[in-house]
Structures are given as C-alpha cells and as structure tokens.
Amino acid sequence: MVKKTNRTGWIFLVLPFVLCILCWNIAQQMFPLYSGPLEYDMDPAYQYLFNAVFILNGDIPYHIDHPGTPLQLLCALVIFITWTILSFVGQTSTHIALSVASDPELYLQTIAAILICINAWGVYFLGIKIYKSTKNIGLSLFCQLAIFYIPILLFRIVYPSPESLIIFITACLLGLCAPLIFKANTEDVIRSEQGSPIWVGLLCGIGVAVKLNFVPVLGLLLLFNKKKQFLTSLFFVCVGFAVGILPIIKKANDLFGWLINVATHSGVHGSGQKGTFTFTNFDWHVSEMYKTFTLFYFVLATLIVICMFGLAGASFIKLKQIFLSSHQNTNNGLVKHSNITTLIRVPLVFGLICTFQTLVVLKHPGLYYMVPVLPIGFIGAAWLAHEIFSVNFLKAYNKYLGIFLFLIGFIWCGSIGYQAYITMSAARYKQNEALTKVELVLKQYPDAIVITTYRSNLPLFSTMYGLAPPLAPSLGTSLNPLFNNFYMWDGGIKKLLKYGEPLIPVEIINDFLKQGKTVLLSTPMLYPDLKVFLLEPLVSEGTQQLYKIKGIKN
C-alpha cells in the first residue's frame, strides 16, 4: 500500500505547482503593498513586518490584537535569513531594522513567497492524506481544489497576513482528519488515533494564536470517536495556544481583556455598547456573504438537511428500541442507530463549525473572516460525493466518477483563478494611476512638509504605520532621517505622529506656515476628522487625493 502511494504521489504535486505559479502572478499585481488595493495594502502587512523586527530586536510585539504571534515569528525568521543572505552578497551593509525600513517591500515579497510555498505544501499534504483514506485519485485531487475555489482564498494566500497561515493550518488539519472524515480502513484509523489527537490539538491551538476567529474550527475535535482522543486533543490545543503566544505572554492581560470586550460589546473590535450583536446593515451583510460564498452555503444547507433527517431517523429508532425493549432483543436496532449517528457525525460537525463561523462574521463584518472554514465547506462537498459514490450500484465506477468530479472542479477553479488575476490587475492599474498623479504633484514641492492619513499610498506612510510611533518600541535613531518632513495624522486623538518623537499638537502646522513652508496632505478620502484643516485640492480624483493645507480652523 505504501509503495502504491509513493508511485502515485507525484500526481498530488501538480496542483501545488499550479498554485505557486498562479499565486506568484497574482502577487506581481498585488505588490507593492504600500499602494496595494483595499484590504491588500499596508494594513496589517506592514504591522506584521515591523512587529517581526521588534521580536528580532528583543522587544515584545506591539500588535497583539489577532494575536498573530506565530506569523510574526515566521516573518522574523524569514527577515533574518533574507538579511543574512543580502549581507553576505553585499546588497546591504546596515543593521536589520534599517535594512527593513529602507526596503520593506523586498522583505514582504520574500515573506509572501514563503507563505505561497507553505500553502502549496499544505495542498500536497491534504491530497496525499485523503488518497490514503479513500484510495480514490480523482476525489483526492478534487479535495486539493479546496484552496482554489474562491478568489478570496487565492488573494489571502499571497497577502502576508494571518489568513495565509490559517489556510495552511486548515489544510493540514483536514489532511490529519481525513481517516475520520472518510471512514478509512482500519489500519489508517488506528494510525490516526495514535498521533492525530496530538497534532490536531497543537495545530488548532497555534491556529487560534494566529487569529482568534479560528476558534470555530476547534469543532474538528468532535470528529474523534473516543473521549480520550478528544480530551488529549483539547489538552494540546491549550499547549499549542500557550506556545503560540509565548512572545507576548507579558501582555496576556491586555489580550484577554480585549477579547472579552469583543465578545461582550455590540460593535466591531470591542466597540459600542454592551451586547452581543449590532444589527446595523445586517441584511446587507447577510446578502453580501451569501452572494460571495453561494457554493459554500449551498453545501452547508445540504449538510444541515442531512443532519436533520439523520437525527430524526436516529430518534425514531431510539424510541422504537425503548418501546420494544421489554418484548424482544434490540441488538439490530442498536446497530442501525449506531450507523445513523456515525453517518451524521461529519455533516453535523462541519455544519456546526460553518454556522458558528457565519455568526461570528455577522457580528464582525469582513468577508475574509470566513477564510478558516471555506476549505472545510469544500471538503464537506467532497464528503457528500464520497458517500454518493459508495452507494452499491456506483461502487464499481467511483474512481471514474472521482476523476469526472475533479475535471469539473478543475475547470471551475481555473475560471476562478483567471478571474482573481484579472480583478487584481484592474485594481493595480487604478492604484498606479492614482499614485502617479500624486507623485507628479509632489515633485513640484520637493521641500514640502507632508502629512498623511490612514491608507495613504505614499511609501513612507506604510513604513511609519508599521513602526507605530510613538507607542511601539523604538528601533533606534538611525531610522530618523527616513522621515524628515514626514508626519502621520491620527484623527482619533487629533495629533501628529512622527518616528522618534512624542505626540505632536496640530498647532505645529501654523508654525510651518509662518515659516513659509508648504504643507501637503495625502489621503485616500476626506475623513470627517480632516475638517480641522483649511484645504486647497491639488489632486481630488481617484483612489488617492492630495491637498495643500492653508491653515487650521479654530
């Protein structure tokens, strides 16, 4: 059996190779991230980049909201190796912090390449493990498409953020759980029972440490048949999470306090009044989620229907057992009841996970928050196909049906991949056009004071945003010259931020104007807090705008 798997193993390298090529081409349109399209720009990629630098500098990461520490550690490792190679070949002669701040996009592209490769390996692992459980090449290849079938998954693999690592972890978890999902032969189940609870628990714990919206995926632990397996896995969830947040353990109180606020307040990110949900634009969010993930919710609805019929059937058999228990032996009934509960275990677990994730996202709107469960929904479809192929009159044709299913899925995912590339290319064109207009005007004011707002696409803004002055750890004064005449506006506290300096009152702009200096404002839009400025438009069309600040309103 092992030799046969080795002979067919190369087949499961094809789609990972395709994933690498497709995602790298998408990356060419997504980068540079300082002028990336919305949701694929500097936030949170630059935060992860510089929090990794903080770790290398011996500091506690500043950004712990996700908490995201495992990804920051991975970024730190990639940064260190990249900087070492660049130093060896003579491409950089500065220390790590200055090297990263001087060319952040180079390091981000390297991190993106590593994340693409990691996810490609996850796709390979998923295919191999499912093949060992099903012995169906077509169905196993179909399952590998779980990472291809929605554009948001392809985008998030490329973009250096928690979702990229989450997709990899989910693929590995589904591979480890394959014997339990597809009811593999006895040898595979025994092998999985020996090691899987530990690995599943560790990966789940690390997944939660990567991003807290991974919590619904812990429902995969319910696939284990024995209480000991479940408890073992649950214990290692705690171990994995503890190890994952180790670099920020001193900030644990802040992390858990923020998490409690998120769970108990009605707004996003712990804002608003105490309560579970805010129903502002609720209908719109439901509509957007259904429109974006139509196939996912079709599968979820099917799984729920199967569970309802299965539970109804199990309840009927149980009542029949009770009624007949005093008259005859009910062993046959017990077997039938057991078969039904075994059948509905997978759709029940998958249905609970996907439903819970949907409720979480409805509380905190953001389509990318669905990423952890999107591959699970696809494997749910594969499970449905596997059960249909197992019907007696189809068993002889299940391998051919698996190949047919894969070909249909491959054509579908091919069109999705092409659509994803075209969408990102169009977004890149708009961003380049907007940045070019702004840069042409900026060249006319070479000595101007430049103030930026959130999501300005000027390169220095992204770097300063990642450094988060003055609240984050300092990386030394060697970075100060990068930000001469460059400031960031914080509309919440109505202060100016600059690397290496404390909070600066907005009145300093009047001093600049009295000195005869030109003060410019770069912003993607006129945020309400910008009403404090008297503005003269220089570039007011497109996704980026540029204004000359004429004064400050009293």
XYZ file of C-alpha atoms in Angstrom:
554
model
C 0.000 0.000 0.000
C 2.807 2.404 0.878
C 4.613 1.624 -2.374
C 1.448 2.329 -4.352
C 1.059 5.679 -2.602
C 4.649 6.548 -3.443
C 4.092 5.686 -7.110
C 1.037 7.932 -7.318
C 2.388 10.656 -5.010
C 3.764 12.769 -7.851
C 0.207 13.350 -9.115
C -0.540 15.364 -5.977
C 2.370 17.715 -6.731
C 0.660 19.075 -9.859
C -1.897 21.331 -8.165
C 0.608 22.693 -5.604
C 2.836 23.630 -8.562
C -0.134 25.306 -10.271
C -0.910 27.139 -7.018
C 2.642 28.520 -6.836
C 2.531 29.832 -10.413
C -0.953 31.324 -10.071
C -0.328 32.958 -6.705
C 3.032 34.380 -7.760
C 1.408 36.024 -10.782
C -1.312 37.458 -8.516
C 1.460 38.723 -6.222
C 3.014 40.654 -9.095
C -0.217 42.644 -9.342
C -0.797 42.960 -5.604
C 2.654 44.372 -4.823
C 3.854 46.923 -3.851
C 1.650 46.772 -0.783
C 2.149 50.434 0.150
C -0.144 51.184 -2.804
C -1.995 47.885 -2.762
C -5.736 47.621 -3.397
C -8.047 47.991 -0.405
C -7.694 45.067 2.060
C -4.414 44.114 0.401
C -2.410 47.184 1.304
C -0.212 48.138 4.254
C -2.750 47.128 6.939
C -1.874 44.717 8.513
C 1.070 43.524 6.368
C 3.414 46.322 7.453
C 2.410 45.827 11.086
C 3.420 42.176 10.892
C 6.643 43.074 9.126
C 7.802 45.512 11.789
C 6.476 43.518 14.727
C 8.747 40.753 13.456
C 11.585 43.280 13.521
C 10.635 44.175 17.102
C 10.984 40.497 18.018
C 14.426 40.345 16.397
C 15.318 43.476 18.360
C 14.398 41.711 21.616
C 11.161 43.670 22.158
C 7.621 42.466 22.779
C 5.466 42.826 19.640
C 3.202 45.862 19.684
C 0.387 44.458 17.536
C -1.299 41.641 19.512
C -4.962 42.041 18.506
C -5.135 38.832 16.456
C -2.844 37.903 18.409
C -0.851 36.774 15.345
C 2.367 35.853 17.154
C 3.107 32.630 15.189
C 3.026 34.586 11.931
C 5.231 37.298 13.438
C 7.742 34.627 14.476
C 7.708 33.162 10.965
C 8.211 36.650 9.496
C 11.112 37.241 11.914
C 12.803 34.044 10.738
C 12.335 34.960 7.055
C 13.612 38.507 7.667
C 16.709 37.267 9.470
C 17.579 34.728 6.751
C 16.924 37.267 3.979
C 19.030 39.942 5.688
C 21.847 37.433 6.253
C 21.902 36.494 2.561
C 21.753 40.150 1.469
C 24.632 40.986 3.813
C 26.687 38.043 2.536
C 26.289 39.078 -1.125
C 26.917 42.748 -0.323
C 23.398 44.030 -1.042
C 23.029 45.590 2.422
C 25.514 46.856 4.966
C 23.116 48.198 7.613
C 21.577 46.531 10.642
C 18.306 44.595 10.225
C 15.924 47.346 11.340
C 17.318 49.963 8.957
C 17.573 47.437 6.133
C 13.890 46.513 6.501
C 12.761 50.143 6.884
C 14.767 51.142 3.791
C 13.294 48.419 1.561
C 10.235 46.883 3.243
C 8.684 45.644 0.003
C 11.649 43.348 -0.687
C 11.166 41.633 2.663
C 7.382 41.489 2.253
C 7.726 39.848 -1.159
C 10.078 37.273 0.330
C 7.596 36.553 3.130
C 4.795 36.242 0.553
C 6.889 33.753 -1.466
C 7.464 31.624 1.643
C 3.755 31.708 2.512
C 2.878 30.609 -1.025
C 5.314 27.674 -0.764
C 3.986 26.692 2.663
C 0.406 26.649 1.379
C 1.477 24.649 -1.670
C 2.922 22.030 0.684
C -0.360 22.093 2.646
C -2.275 21.330 -0.567
C 0.091 18.425 -1.276
C -0.287 17.081 2.271
C -4.081 17.300 2.012
C -4.146 15.354 -1.255
C -1.811 12.605 -0.017
C -3.694 12.088 3.260
C -7.104 11.936 1.574
C -5.806 9.482 -1.012
C -4.539 7.204 1.763
C -8.034 7.298 3.271
C -10.144 6.961 0.108
C -7.848 5.256 -2.450
C -9.614 7.484 -4.988
C -7.198 9.637 -7.011
C -9.918 11.758 -8.613
C -11.640 12.535 -5.329
C -8.296 13.320 -3.660
C -7.342 15.728 -6.452
C -10.790 17.293 -6.134
C -10.155 17.883 -2.419
C -6.921 19.720 -3.268
C -9.075 22.281 -5.078
C -10.418 23.386 -1.668
C -7.828 26.190 -1.752
C -8.696 27.315 -5.305
C -12.476 27.592 -5.494
C -12.990 31.157 -4.149
C -10.847 34.188 -5.173
C -10.501 35.411 -1.584
C -8.518 32.257 -0.704
C -6.031 32.879 -3.522
C -5.649 36.537 -2.558
C -5.146 35.696 1.114
C -2.507 33.050 0.378
C -0.427 35.738 -1.342
C -1.005 38.552 1.144
C 1.254 38.476 4.261
C -1.435 38.309 6.932
C -2.804 35.756 9.429
C -5.208 34.307 6.859
C -2.357 32.911 4.757
C -1.058 30.862 7.688
C -4.634 29.947 8.678
C -5.294 28.442 5.226
C -2.178 26.276 5.588
C -3.169 25.114 9.076
C -6.721 24.292 7.964
C -5.421 22.245 5.010
C -3.130 20.274 7.332
C -5.934 19.714 9.847
C -8.263 18.378 7.155
C -5.485 16.069 5.983
C -4.924 14.747 9.503
C -8.672 14.240 9.980
C -9.141 12.551 6.578
C -9.400 8.987 8.026
C -12.167 10.167 10.351
C -13.987 12.181 7.668
C -13.954 9.464 5.007
C -14.130 6.465 7.389
C -10.838 4.997 6.181
C -9.757 1.366 6.581
C -8.817 0.042 9.989
C -5.043 0.440 9.587
C -5.310 4.148 8.702
C -7.761 4.796 11.541
C -5.500 3.083 14.073
C -2.522 5.115 12.886
C -4.533 8.347 13.071
C -5.774 7.526 16.552
C -2.200 7.175 17.784
C -0.870 10.532 16.645
C -3.631 12.695 15.228
C -5.162 13.915 18.518
C -1.809 15.448 19.468
C -1.095 17.041 16.094
C -4.686 18.168 15.575
C -4.687 19.772 19.025
C -1.342 21.523 18.513
C -2.337 22.884 15.109
C -5.701 24.071 16.433
C -4.011 25.845 19.340
C -1.493 27.512 17.033
C -4.357 28.451 14.680
C -6.167 30.275 17.488
C -2.885 32.036 18.360
C -2.590 33.124 14.716
C -6.091 34.615 14.710
C -8.898 34.332 17.221
C -11.599 33.841 14.568
C -10.099 30.361 14.097
C -11.945 29.230 17.265
C -14.935 27.651 15.405
C -12.517 25.264 13.656
C -11.870 23.651 17.055
C -15.104 21.807 16.310
C -12.970 19.360 14.280
C -12.038 17.798 17.622
C -15.596 16.391 17.734
C -14.664 14.056 14.872
C -12.737 11.876 17.320
C -14.816 8.890 18.338
C -13.346 8.322 21.795
C -13.469 10.588 24.812
C -9.745 10.034 25.493
C -8.840 11.229 21.989
C -10.993 14.330 22.386
C -9.543 15.236 25.789
C -5.975 14.597 24.592
C -6.523 16.849 21.615
C -8.153 19.526 23.778
C -5.157 19.488 26.124
C -2.773 20.040 23.220
C -4.957 22.890 21.962
C -4.054 24.666 25.197
C -0.378 23.727 24.738
C -0.329 24.987 21.138
C -2.027 28.258 22.069
C 0.323 28.832 25.035
C 3.386 28.218 22.866
C 1.925 30.411 20.118
C 1.517 33.462 22.369
C 4.741 32.923 24.351
C 6.485 36.074 22.992
C 3.568 38.229 24.215
C 2.856 36.401 27.473
C 3.560 39.616 29.437
C 0.699 41.247 27.519
C -1.710 38.353 28.135
C -3.955 40.504 30.342
C -4.296 43.077 27.567
C -5.050 40.337 25.033
C -7.740 38.625 27.097
C -9.237 41.955 28.183
C -9.600 42.943 24.530
C -11.078 39.531 23.706
C -13.695 39.907 26.473
C -14.652 43.329 25.106
C -15.040 41.850 21.607
C -17.342 39.125 22.939
C -19.458 41.361 25.188
C -19.829 44.563 23.135
C -22.132 45.088 20.178
C -19.706 46.898 17.875
C -16.670 45.692 15.974
C -13.348 45.163 17.754
C -14.895 45.610 21.201
C -16.537 48.949 20.468
C -20.120 50.026 21.077
C -22.410 49.265 23.970
C -22.581 46.023 25.912
C -24.456 43.411 23.957
C -23.948 40.564 21.503
C -24.908 41.967 18.108
C -25.331 45.261 16.356
C -27.879 44.963 13.550
C -26.741 47.967 11.536
C -26.814 46.954 7.841
C -27.495 43.366 8.991
C -29.486 42.487 5.842
C -26.734 43.875 3.641
C -24.057 41.784 5.392
C -26.128 38.612 5.031
C -26.717 39.368 1.349
C -23.028 40.043 0.682
C -21.932 36.848 2.413
C -24.430 34.726 0.502
C -23.537 36.360 -2.812
C -19.800 35.874 -2.250
C -19.972 32.339 -0.821
C -23.005 30.899 -2.644
C -21.450 27.471 -3.243
C -20.239 27.299 0.355
C -23.714 27.998 1.760
C -25.343 25.562 -0.668
C -23.114 22.811 0.713
C -23.788 23.975 4.286
C -27.558 23.840 3.706
C -27.229 20.312 2.290
C -25.215 19.165 5.302
C -27.803 20.639 7.673
C -30.638 18.846 5.851
C -28.745 15.541 6.106
C -28.276 16.133 9.835
C -31.973 16.886 10.325
C -33.078 13.710 8.554
C -30.353 11.703 10.301
C -31.299 12.970 13.756
C -34.973 12.325 13.015
C -34.160 8.776 11.929
C -31.948 8.152 14.963
C -34.654 9.480 17.283
C -37.266 7.224 15.666
C -35.047 4.151 16.069
C -34.266 5.062 19.673
C -37.958 5.407 20.501
C -38.622 2.071 18.787
C -35.881 0.453 20.899
C -37.428 1.784 24.084
C -40.903 0.630 23.058
C -39.763 -2.872 22.103
C -37.122 -3.340 24.802
C -39.445 -5.312 27.067
C -40.618 -7.615 24.252
C -37.532 -8.555 22.177
C -33.763 -8.272 21.712
C -32.909 -4.900 20.122
C -29.331 -5.528 19.043
C -30.249 -4.987 15.407
C -31.876 -1.692 16.299
C -28.798 -0.624 18.235
C -26.633 -1.312 15.239
C -28.908 0.714 12.979
C -28.992 3.593 15.468
C -25.193 3.494 15.695
C -24.868 3.523 11.904
C -27.048 6.630 11.621
C -25.200 8.551 14.314
C -21.876 7.640 12.660
C -23.181 8.793 9.283
C -24.271 12.212 10.508
C -21.134 12.902 12.609
C -19.237 14.571 9.731
C -22.093 16.758 8.390
C -23.072 17.652 11.954
C -19.542 18.743 12.892
C -18.989 20.596 9.609
C -22.418 22.232 9.847
C -21.803 23.451 13.399
C -18.362 24.839 12.506
C -19.563 26.710 9.417
C -22.698 28.046 11.114
C -20.768 29.287 14.147
C -18.210 30.979 11.885
C -21.020 32.705 9.987
C -22.455 34.084 13.226
C -19.007 35.343 14.261
C -18.614 37.154 10.940
C -22.088 38.658 11.150
C -21.008 40.176 14.463
C -17.714 41.415 12.987
C -18.401 42.027 9.281
C -15.493 41.225 6.983
C -15.635 38.585 4.262
C -12.057 37.459 4.892
C -13.049 36.408 8.422
C -14.699 33.392 6.744
C -11.339 32.110 5.477
C -10.790 29.456 8.221
C -13.912 27.495 7.277
C -14.021 27.925 3.483
C -11.820 24.842 2.834
C -13.926 22.887 5.338
C -17.067 23.658 3.344
C -15.377 22.366 0.191
C -14.307 19.132 1.909
C -17.934 18.848 3.037
C -18.876 18.718 -0.655
C -16.199 16.053 -1.193
C -17.665 14.050 1.693
C -21.095 14.205 0.051
C -19.608 12.948 -3.212
C -17.750 10.160 -1.393
C -20.972 8.974 0.263
C -22.819 9.029 -3.068
C -20.002 7.109 -4.780
C -20.229 4.491 -2.017
C -23.782 3.508 -2.995
C -23.775 -0.136 -4.127
C -24.619 0.372 -7.803
C -21.980 3.168 -8.102
C -19.097 1.490 -6.257
C -17.694 -0.083 -9.413
C -17.480 3.374 -11.040
C -16.351 5.504 -8.068
C -12.816 6.059 -9.425
C -14.166 7.290 -12.779
C -16.748 9.423 -11.039
C -13.958 10.897 -8.881
C -11.942 11.840 -11.959
C -15.033 13.351 -13.585
C -15.731 15.361 -10.421
C -12.128 16.601 -10.383
C -12.275 17.696 -14.029
C -15.464 19.678 -13.399
C -13.888 21.237 -10.299
C -10.642 21.996 -12.140
C -12.476 23.860 -14.917
C -14.442 25.821 -12.295
C -11.324 26.688 -10.294
C -9.429 27.580 -13.464
C -12.017 30.236 -14.244
C -11.847 31.448 -10.620
C -8.051 31.752 -10.818
C -8.260 33.725 -14.059
C -10.943 35.978 -12.563
C -8.776 36.565 -9.464
C -5.794 37.599 -11.604
C -7.879 39.955 -13.766
C -9.514 41.522 -10.693
C -6.163 42.180 -9.025
C -4.691 43.527 -12.289
C -7.537 46.024 -12.640
C -7.127 47.131 -9.023
C -3.371 47.545 -9.513
C -3.946 49.742 -12.581
C -6.207 52.091 -10.585
C -3.745 52.319 -7.715
C -0.807 53.022 -10.034
C -2.797 55.696 -11.848
C -3.721 57.421 -8.573
C -0.191 57.246 -7.166
C 1.323 58.613 -10.376
C -0.922 61.698 -10.219
C 0.007 62.350 -6.586
C 3.742 61.834 -7.156
C 3.770 64.208 -10.142
C 2.362 66.994 -7.965
C 4.680 66.152 -5.051
C 7.686 66.672 -7.328
C 6.616 70.292 -7.678
C 7.077 70.737 -3.901
C 10.386 68.978 -3.106
C 10.816 70.687 0.292
C 7.200 70.407 1.446
C 6.039 69.107 4.824
C 3.961 66.004 4.007
C 1.159 64.853 6.320
C -0.541 61.529 5.614
C -3.750 59.879 6.809
C -4.783 56.249 7.168
C -4.296 54.286 3.942
C -2.341 56.960 2.121
C -0.419 55.140 -0.597
C 2.836 57.057 -0.169
C 5.601 54.518 0.616
C 6.823 56.280 3.776
C 3.343 56.248 5.273
C 3.243 52.441 5.238
C 6.661 52.250 6.880
C 5.703 54.722 9.593
C 2.352 52.956 10.074
C 4.168 49.660 10.656
C 6.545 51.292 13.123
C 3.506 52.731 15.005
C 5.268 55.730 16.626
C 5.394 56.704 19.404
C 3.501 53.805 21.017
C 5.538 50.873 19.663
C 9.128 50.034 20.680
C 11.829 52.236 19.160
C 14.300 50.694 16.738
C 16.872 53.425 17.261
C 17.669 56.872 15.902
C 19.229 55.522 12.693
C 15.716 55.429 11.191
C 15.008 59.107 11.915
C 16.489 60.502 8.654
C 13.993 58.433 6.644
C 11.154 60.604 7.928
C 12.430 64.171 7.526
C 9.442 66.469 6.917
C 7.087 63.455 7.041
C 4.172 63.110 9.502
C 1.131 60.918 10.098
C -2.238 62.316 11.226
C -4.159 60.477 13.964
C -7.753 61.668 13.615
C -8.876 59.920 16.787
C -6.699 61.977 19.109
C -6.149 64.839 16.617
C -2.386 64.708 16.941
C 0.507 64.366 14.521
C 2.828 61.368 14.727
C 6.456 61.185 13.670
C 9.016 58.470 14.202
C 11.395 59.257 17.050
C 9.204 61.979 18.555
C 6.336 62.130 21.092
C 2.801 63.108 20.095
C 2.840 66.447 18.281
C -0.001 69.026 18.662
C -1.725 70.001 15.429
C -0.867 73.673 16.056
C 2.662 72.992 14.783
C 1.207 73.346 11.276
C 0.668 77.049 11.929
C 4.364 77.328 12.790
C 5.298 75.649 9.498
C 3.080 78.040 7.541
C 4.528 81.093 9.341
C 7.984 79.882 8.308
C 6.839 79.957 4.683
C 6.831 76.170 4.302
C 4.376 74.314 2.107
C 2.290 71.749 3.961
C 0.614 68.978 1.927
C -1.964 66.372 2.948
C -2.054 62.910 1.312
C -5.247 60.933 1.964
C -7.442 58.357 0.195
C -10.564 60.318 1.149
C -11.738 63.305 3.172
C -12.253 61.693 6.576
C -14.597 63.646 8.920
C -11.698 64.497 11.287
C -9.951 66.375 8.456
C -12.461 69.205 8.836
C -9.970 70.768 11.225
C -7.856 71.794 8.196
C -8.398 74.509 5.570
C -7.666 72.619 2.370
C -6.928 73.504 -1.238
C -7.348 70.498 -3.606
C -4.392 69.570 -5.810
C -5.434 66.027 -6.766
C -9.055 65.262 -5.853
C -9.988 62.373 -8.164
C -9.346 58.647 -7.967
C -8.441 56.451 -5.021
C -5.875 58.910 -3.628
C -6.144 62.660 -3.031
C -3.659 65.432 -2.351
C -4.375 68.791 -0.709
C -2.445 71.880 0.299
C -3.113 72.831 3.916
C -3.780 76.584 4.098
C -4.428 76.726 7.839
C -6.220 75.260 10.838
C -9.797 76.034 11.796
C -10.393 77.328 15.306
